[in-house]
Short mmCIF file of C-alpha atoms in Angstrom, two decimals:
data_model
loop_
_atom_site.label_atom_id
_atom_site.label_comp_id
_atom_site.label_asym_id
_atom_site.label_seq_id
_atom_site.Cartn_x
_atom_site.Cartn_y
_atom_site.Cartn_z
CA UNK A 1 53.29 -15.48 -41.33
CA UNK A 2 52.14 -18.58 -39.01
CA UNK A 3 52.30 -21.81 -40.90
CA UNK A 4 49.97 -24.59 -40.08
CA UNK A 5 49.55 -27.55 -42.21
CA UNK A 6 46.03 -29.14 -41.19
CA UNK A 7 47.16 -33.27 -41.86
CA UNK A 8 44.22 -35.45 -41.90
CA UNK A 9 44.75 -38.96 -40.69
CA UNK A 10 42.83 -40.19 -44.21
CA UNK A 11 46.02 -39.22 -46.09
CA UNK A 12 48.40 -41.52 -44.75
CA UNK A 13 45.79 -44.34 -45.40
CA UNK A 14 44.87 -43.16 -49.15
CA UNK A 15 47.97 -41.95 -50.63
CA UNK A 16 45.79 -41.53 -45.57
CA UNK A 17 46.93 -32.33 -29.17
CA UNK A 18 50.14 -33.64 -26.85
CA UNK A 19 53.30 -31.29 -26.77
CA UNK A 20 56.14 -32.67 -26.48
CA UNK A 21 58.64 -30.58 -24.48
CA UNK A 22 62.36 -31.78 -25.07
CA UNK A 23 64.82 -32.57 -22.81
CA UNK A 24 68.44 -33.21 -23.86
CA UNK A 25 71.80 -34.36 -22.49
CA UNK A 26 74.93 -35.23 -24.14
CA UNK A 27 73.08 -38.97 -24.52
CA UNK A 28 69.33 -38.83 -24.52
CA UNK A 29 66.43 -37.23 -26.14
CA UNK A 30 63.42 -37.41 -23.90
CA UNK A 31 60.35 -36.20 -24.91
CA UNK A 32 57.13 -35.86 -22.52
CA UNK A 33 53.92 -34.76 -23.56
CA UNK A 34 52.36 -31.56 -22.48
CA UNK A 35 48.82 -32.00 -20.94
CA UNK A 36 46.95 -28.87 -22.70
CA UNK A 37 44.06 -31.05 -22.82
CA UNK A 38 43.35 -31.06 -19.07
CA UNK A 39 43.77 -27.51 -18.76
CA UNK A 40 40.57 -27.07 -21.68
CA UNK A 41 38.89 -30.04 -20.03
CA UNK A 42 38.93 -28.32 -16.82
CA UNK A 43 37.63 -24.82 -18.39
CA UNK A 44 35.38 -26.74 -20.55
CA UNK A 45 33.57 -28.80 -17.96
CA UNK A 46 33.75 -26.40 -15.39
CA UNK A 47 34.28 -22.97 -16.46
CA UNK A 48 36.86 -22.51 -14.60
CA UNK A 49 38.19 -18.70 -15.28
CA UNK A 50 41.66 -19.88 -13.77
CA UNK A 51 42.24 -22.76 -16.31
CA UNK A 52 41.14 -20.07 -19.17
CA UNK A 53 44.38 -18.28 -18.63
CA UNK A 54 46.88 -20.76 -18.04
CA UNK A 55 45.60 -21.28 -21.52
CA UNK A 56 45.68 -17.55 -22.94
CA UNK A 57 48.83 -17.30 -21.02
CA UNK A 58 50.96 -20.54 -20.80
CA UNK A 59 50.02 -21.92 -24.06
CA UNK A 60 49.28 -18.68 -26.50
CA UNK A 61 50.16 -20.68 -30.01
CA UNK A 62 48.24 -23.99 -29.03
CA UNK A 63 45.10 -21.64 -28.12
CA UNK A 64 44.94 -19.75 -31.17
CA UNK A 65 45.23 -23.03 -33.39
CA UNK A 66 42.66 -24.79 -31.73
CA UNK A 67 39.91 -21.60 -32.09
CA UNK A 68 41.18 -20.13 -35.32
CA UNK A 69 42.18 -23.39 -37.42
CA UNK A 70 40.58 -26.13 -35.75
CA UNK A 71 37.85 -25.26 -34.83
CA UNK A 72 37.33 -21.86 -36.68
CA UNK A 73 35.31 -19.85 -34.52
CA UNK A 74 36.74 -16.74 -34.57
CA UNK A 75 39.88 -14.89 -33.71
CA UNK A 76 41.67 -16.05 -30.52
CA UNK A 77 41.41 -11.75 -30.03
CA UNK A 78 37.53 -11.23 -30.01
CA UNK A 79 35.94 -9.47 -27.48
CA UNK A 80 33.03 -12.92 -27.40
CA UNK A 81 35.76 -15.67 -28.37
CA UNK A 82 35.62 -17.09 -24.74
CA UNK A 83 31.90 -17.59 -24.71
CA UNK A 84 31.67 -18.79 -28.08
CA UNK A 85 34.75 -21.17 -27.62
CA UNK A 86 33.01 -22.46 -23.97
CA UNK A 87 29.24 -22.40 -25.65
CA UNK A 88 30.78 -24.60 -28.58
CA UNK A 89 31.57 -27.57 -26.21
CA UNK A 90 28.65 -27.35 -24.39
CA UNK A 91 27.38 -29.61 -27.62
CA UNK A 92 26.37 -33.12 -25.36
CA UNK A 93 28.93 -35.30 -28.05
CA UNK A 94 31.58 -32.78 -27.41
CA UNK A 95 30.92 -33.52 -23.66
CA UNK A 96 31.22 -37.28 -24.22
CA UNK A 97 34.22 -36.75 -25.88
CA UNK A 98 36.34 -35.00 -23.14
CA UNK A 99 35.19 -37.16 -20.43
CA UNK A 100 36.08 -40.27 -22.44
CA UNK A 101 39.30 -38.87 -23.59
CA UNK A 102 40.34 -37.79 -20.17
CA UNK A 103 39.67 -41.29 -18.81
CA UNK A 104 41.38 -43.29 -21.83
CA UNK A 105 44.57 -41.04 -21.94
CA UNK A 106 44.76 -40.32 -17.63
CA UNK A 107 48.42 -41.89 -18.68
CA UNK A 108 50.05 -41.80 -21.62
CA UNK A 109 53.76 -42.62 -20.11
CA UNK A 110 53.89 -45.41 -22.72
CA UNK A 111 53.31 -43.02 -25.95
CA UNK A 112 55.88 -40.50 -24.38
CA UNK A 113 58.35 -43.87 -24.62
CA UNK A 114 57.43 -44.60 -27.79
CA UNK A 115 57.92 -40.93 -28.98
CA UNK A 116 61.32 -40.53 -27.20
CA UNK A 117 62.58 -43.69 -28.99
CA UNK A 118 61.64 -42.51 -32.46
CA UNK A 119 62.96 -38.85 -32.28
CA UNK A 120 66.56 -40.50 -31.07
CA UNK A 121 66.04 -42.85 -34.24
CA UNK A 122 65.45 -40.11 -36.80
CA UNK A 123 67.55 -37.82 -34.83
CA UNK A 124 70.13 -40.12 -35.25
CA UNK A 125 69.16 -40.45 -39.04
CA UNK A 126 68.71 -36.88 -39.64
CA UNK A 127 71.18 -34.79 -37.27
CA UNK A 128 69.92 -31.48 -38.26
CA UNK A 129 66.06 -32.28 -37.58
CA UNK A 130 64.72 -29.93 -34.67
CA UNK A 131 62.83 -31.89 -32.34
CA UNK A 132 59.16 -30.85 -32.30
CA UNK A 133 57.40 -29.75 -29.28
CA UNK A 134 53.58 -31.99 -28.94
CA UNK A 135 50.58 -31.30 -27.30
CA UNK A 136 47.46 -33.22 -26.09
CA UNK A 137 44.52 -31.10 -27.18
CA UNK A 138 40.44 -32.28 -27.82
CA UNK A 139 38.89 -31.39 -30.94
CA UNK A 140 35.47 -32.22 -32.63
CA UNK A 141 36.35 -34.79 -34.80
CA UNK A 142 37.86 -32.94 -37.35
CA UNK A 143 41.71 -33.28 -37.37
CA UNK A 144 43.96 -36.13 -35.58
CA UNK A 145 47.16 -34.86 -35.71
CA UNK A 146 48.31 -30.96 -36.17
CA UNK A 147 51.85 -29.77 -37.18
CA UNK A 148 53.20 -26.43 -37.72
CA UNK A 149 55.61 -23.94 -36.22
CA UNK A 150 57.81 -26.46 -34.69
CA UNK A 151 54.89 -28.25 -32.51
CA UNK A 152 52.73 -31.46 -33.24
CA UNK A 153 49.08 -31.10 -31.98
CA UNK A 154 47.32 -34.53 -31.25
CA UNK A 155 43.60 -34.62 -31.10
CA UNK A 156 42.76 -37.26 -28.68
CA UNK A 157 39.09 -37.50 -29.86
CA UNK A 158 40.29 -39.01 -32.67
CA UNK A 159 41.98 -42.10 -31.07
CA UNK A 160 39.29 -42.94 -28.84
CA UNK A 161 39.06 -46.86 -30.31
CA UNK A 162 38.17 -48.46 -33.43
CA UNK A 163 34.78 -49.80 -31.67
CA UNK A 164 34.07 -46.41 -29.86
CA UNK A 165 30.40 -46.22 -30.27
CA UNK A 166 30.04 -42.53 -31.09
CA UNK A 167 32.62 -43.64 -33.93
CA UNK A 168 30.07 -46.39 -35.14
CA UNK A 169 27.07 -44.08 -35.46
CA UNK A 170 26.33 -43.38 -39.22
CA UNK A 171 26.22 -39.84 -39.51
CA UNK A 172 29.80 -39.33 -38.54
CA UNK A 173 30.52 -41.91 -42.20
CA UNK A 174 33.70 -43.46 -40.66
CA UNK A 175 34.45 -46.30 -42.73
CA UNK A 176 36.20 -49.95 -40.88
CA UNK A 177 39.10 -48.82 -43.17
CA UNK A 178 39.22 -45.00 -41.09
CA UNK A 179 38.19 -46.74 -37.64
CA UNK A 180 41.43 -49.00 -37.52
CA UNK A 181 43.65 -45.78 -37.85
CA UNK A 182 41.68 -44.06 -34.66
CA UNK A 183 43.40 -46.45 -31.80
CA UNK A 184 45.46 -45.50 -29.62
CA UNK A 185 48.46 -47.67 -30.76
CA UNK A 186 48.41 -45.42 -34.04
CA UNK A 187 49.13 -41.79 -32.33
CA UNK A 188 52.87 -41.64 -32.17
CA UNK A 189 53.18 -43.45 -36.15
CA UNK A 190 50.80 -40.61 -37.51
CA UNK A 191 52.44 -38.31 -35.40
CA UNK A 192 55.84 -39.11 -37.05
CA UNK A 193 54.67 -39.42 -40.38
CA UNK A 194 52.70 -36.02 -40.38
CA UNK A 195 55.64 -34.62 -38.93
CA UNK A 196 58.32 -35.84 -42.14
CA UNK A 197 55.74 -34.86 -44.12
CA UNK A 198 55.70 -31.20 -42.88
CA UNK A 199 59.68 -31.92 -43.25
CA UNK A 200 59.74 -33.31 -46.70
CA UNK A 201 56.19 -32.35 -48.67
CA UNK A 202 55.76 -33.00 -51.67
CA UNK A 203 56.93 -31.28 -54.98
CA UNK A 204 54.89 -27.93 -55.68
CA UNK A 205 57.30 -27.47 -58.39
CA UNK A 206 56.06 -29.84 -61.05
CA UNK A 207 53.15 -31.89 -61.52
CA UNK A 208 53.12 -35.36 -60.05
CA UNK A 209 51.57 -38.44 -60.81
CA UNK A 210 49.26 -40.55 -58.69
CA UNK A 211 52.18 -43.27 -58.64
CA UNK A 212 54.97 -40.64 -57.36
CA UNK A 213 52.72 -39.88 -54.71
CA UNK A 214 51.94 -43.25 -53.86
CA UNK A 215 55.78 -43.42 -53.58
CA UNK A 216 56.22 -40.16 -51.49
CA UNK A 217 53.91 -41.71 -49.29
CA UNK A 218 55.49 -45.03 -49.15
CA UNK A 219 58.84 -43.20 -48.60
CA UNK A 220 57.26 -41.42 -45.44
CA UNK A 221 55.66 -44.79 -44.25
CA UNK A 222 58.70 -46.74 -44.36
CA UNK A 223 60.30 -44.31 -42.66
CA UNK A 224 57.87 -44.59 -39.72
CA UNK A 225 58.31 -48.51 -39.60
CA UNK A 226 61.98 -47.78 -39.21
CA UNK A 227 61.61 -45.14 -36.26
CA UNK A 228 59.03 -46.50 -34.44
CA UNK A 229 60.36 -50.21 -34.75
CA UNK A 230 57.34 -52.01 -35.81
CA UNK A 231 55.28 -52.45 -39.37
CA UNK A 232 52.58 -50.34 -38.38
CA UNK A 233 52.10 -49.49 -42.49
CA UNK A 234 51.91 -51.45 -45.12
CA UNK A 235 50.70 -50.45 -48.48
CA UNK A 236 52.44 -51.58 -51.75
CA UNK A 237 54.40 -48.60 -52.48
CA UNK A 238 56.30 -48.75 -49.24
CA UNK A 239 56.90 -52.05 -49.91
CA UNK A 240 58.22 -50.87 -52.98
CA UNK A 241 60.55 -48.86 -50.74
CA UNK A 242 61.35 -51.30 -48.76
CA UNK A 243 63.04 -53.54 -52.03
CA UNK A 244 64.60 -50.16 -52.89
CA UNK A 245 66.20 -49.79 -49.42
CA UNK A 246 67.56 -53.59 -49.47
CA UNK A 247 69.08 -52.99 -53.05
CA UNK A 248 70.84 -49.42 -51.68
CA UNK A 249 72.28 -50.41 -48.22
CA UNK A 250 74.46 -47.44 -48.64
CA UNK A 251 71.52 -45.03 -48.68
CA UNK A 252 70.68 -43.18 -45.53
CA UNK A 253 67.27 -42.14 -44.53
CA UNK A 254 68.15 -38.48 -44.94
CA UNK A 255 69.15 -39.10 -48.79
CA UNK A 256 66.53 -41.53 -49.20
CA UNK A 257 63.15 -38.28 -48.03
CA UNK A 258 65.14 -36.24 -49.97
CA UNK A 259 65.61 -37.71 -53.08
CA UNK A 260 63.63 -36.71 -56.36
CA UNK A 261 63.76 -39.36 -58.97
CA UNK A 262 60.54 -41.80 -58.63
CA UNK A 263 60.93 -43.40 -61.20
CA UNK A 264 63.89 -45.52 -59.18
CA UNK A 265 60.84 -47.33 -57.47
CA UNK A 266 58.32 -47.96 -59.75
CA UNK A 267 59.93 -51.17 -61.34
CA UNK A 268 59.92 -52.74 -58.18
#
């Protein structure tokens, strides 16, 4: 059965595609984001029957998410799915949307650096983590990041700017809060944390309380900081974590996600 776990970009904020393809040596993990999006921008915009099956054909999985759980217009195997999928972005916002994205993310050499350096971190950290494969994609403002069967889907509609003005208009209801999460500079940090979190969910095995969850978030956040080298997330549990961390030097990052007893932080 195909797995998909749908991560809003809300959870990491109230606890809140790209393909990567990997290339390793002995010495390096590089990872280098695969451009789906222009292939569906180019159908999109201009029909084009040619970019329709690189899609069906050189990126099955990333297809069928994008109909079938993104969007959720049909089956990806439906006699009408290519002119529903074609007369679905045909909306005039959706329109907007791809053009905008296409200009904003023509490069995006700097979040493939940023993404290399924090997979050698946790890869480093974690030694039997399996590198995920990302991909570039353009929803309609539904999900930001997408992670399941070993690839992370980024939605590049959703990291269009905190001022963006279709972001601004008050039927879409984003708060200042959700805005400042949809920059650009926050893609590979959700992309990690959604990612560990697919890794190490949380308990379905016992109830939970709202302050363990705070503190599997924080765990996840802090985790993030670490890997991508900056304090992108701040919230009180993970600095909760953080005092943890600085009382355990001994504790690794793999011990620390896995670990099970909460109650360890909530003193802090």
């Amino acid at each position: 059965m195909r797995k998909i776990y749908f991560i809003l970009f809300v959870m990491m904020l109230g606890c809140i595609g790209c393909e990567w393809q990997l290339k390793t040596d002995e010495s390096e993990s590089d990872v280098v984001i695969e451009r789906y999006d222009r292939i569906q921008s180019l159908y999109l915009t201009t029909s084009d029957f040619s970019a329709l099956q690189e899609m069906n054909i050189t990126y099955p999985e990333q297809t069928r998410t994008l109909i079938e759980d993104v969007l959720r217009i049909g089956k990806v195997n439906d006699s009408q799915i290519n002119t529903k999928f074609l007369r679905f972005y045909q909306d005039s916002t959706l329109q907007v949307l791809i053009n905008e994205a296409e200009q904003q993310y023509a490069n995006m050499d700097d979040i493939n650096e940023e993404m290399t350096q924090a997979f050698k971190y946790l890869k480093k950290e974690i030694p039997n983590m399996e590198i995920p494969k990302v991909y570039a994609q353009i929803g309609s403002l539904d999900q930001s990041v997408i992670v399941g069967n070993g690839m992370i889907g980024i939605c590049l509609d959703k990291y269009l700017g905190a001022e963006y003005d279709l972001y601004l208009r008050p039927e879409y209801g984003y708060s200042l809060e959700q805005r400042k999460m949809m920059q650009r500079q926050y893609i590979v940090p959700d992309c990690i944390g959604f990612y560990l979190l697919s890794l190490y969910p949380m308990p379905f095995d016992k109830p939970m309380s709202q302050e363990e969850r705070d503190i599997h978030m924080g765990r996840i956040q802090w985790v993030v900081n670490k890997a991508i080298g900056r304090d992108i997330f701040d919230s009180t549990f993970m600095q909760k974590v953080g005092k943890f961390m600085k009382n355990h030097k001994d504790m690794g990052i793999e011990q620390l996600l896995n670990g099970t007893k909460y109650s360890d932080f909530l003193g802090l």
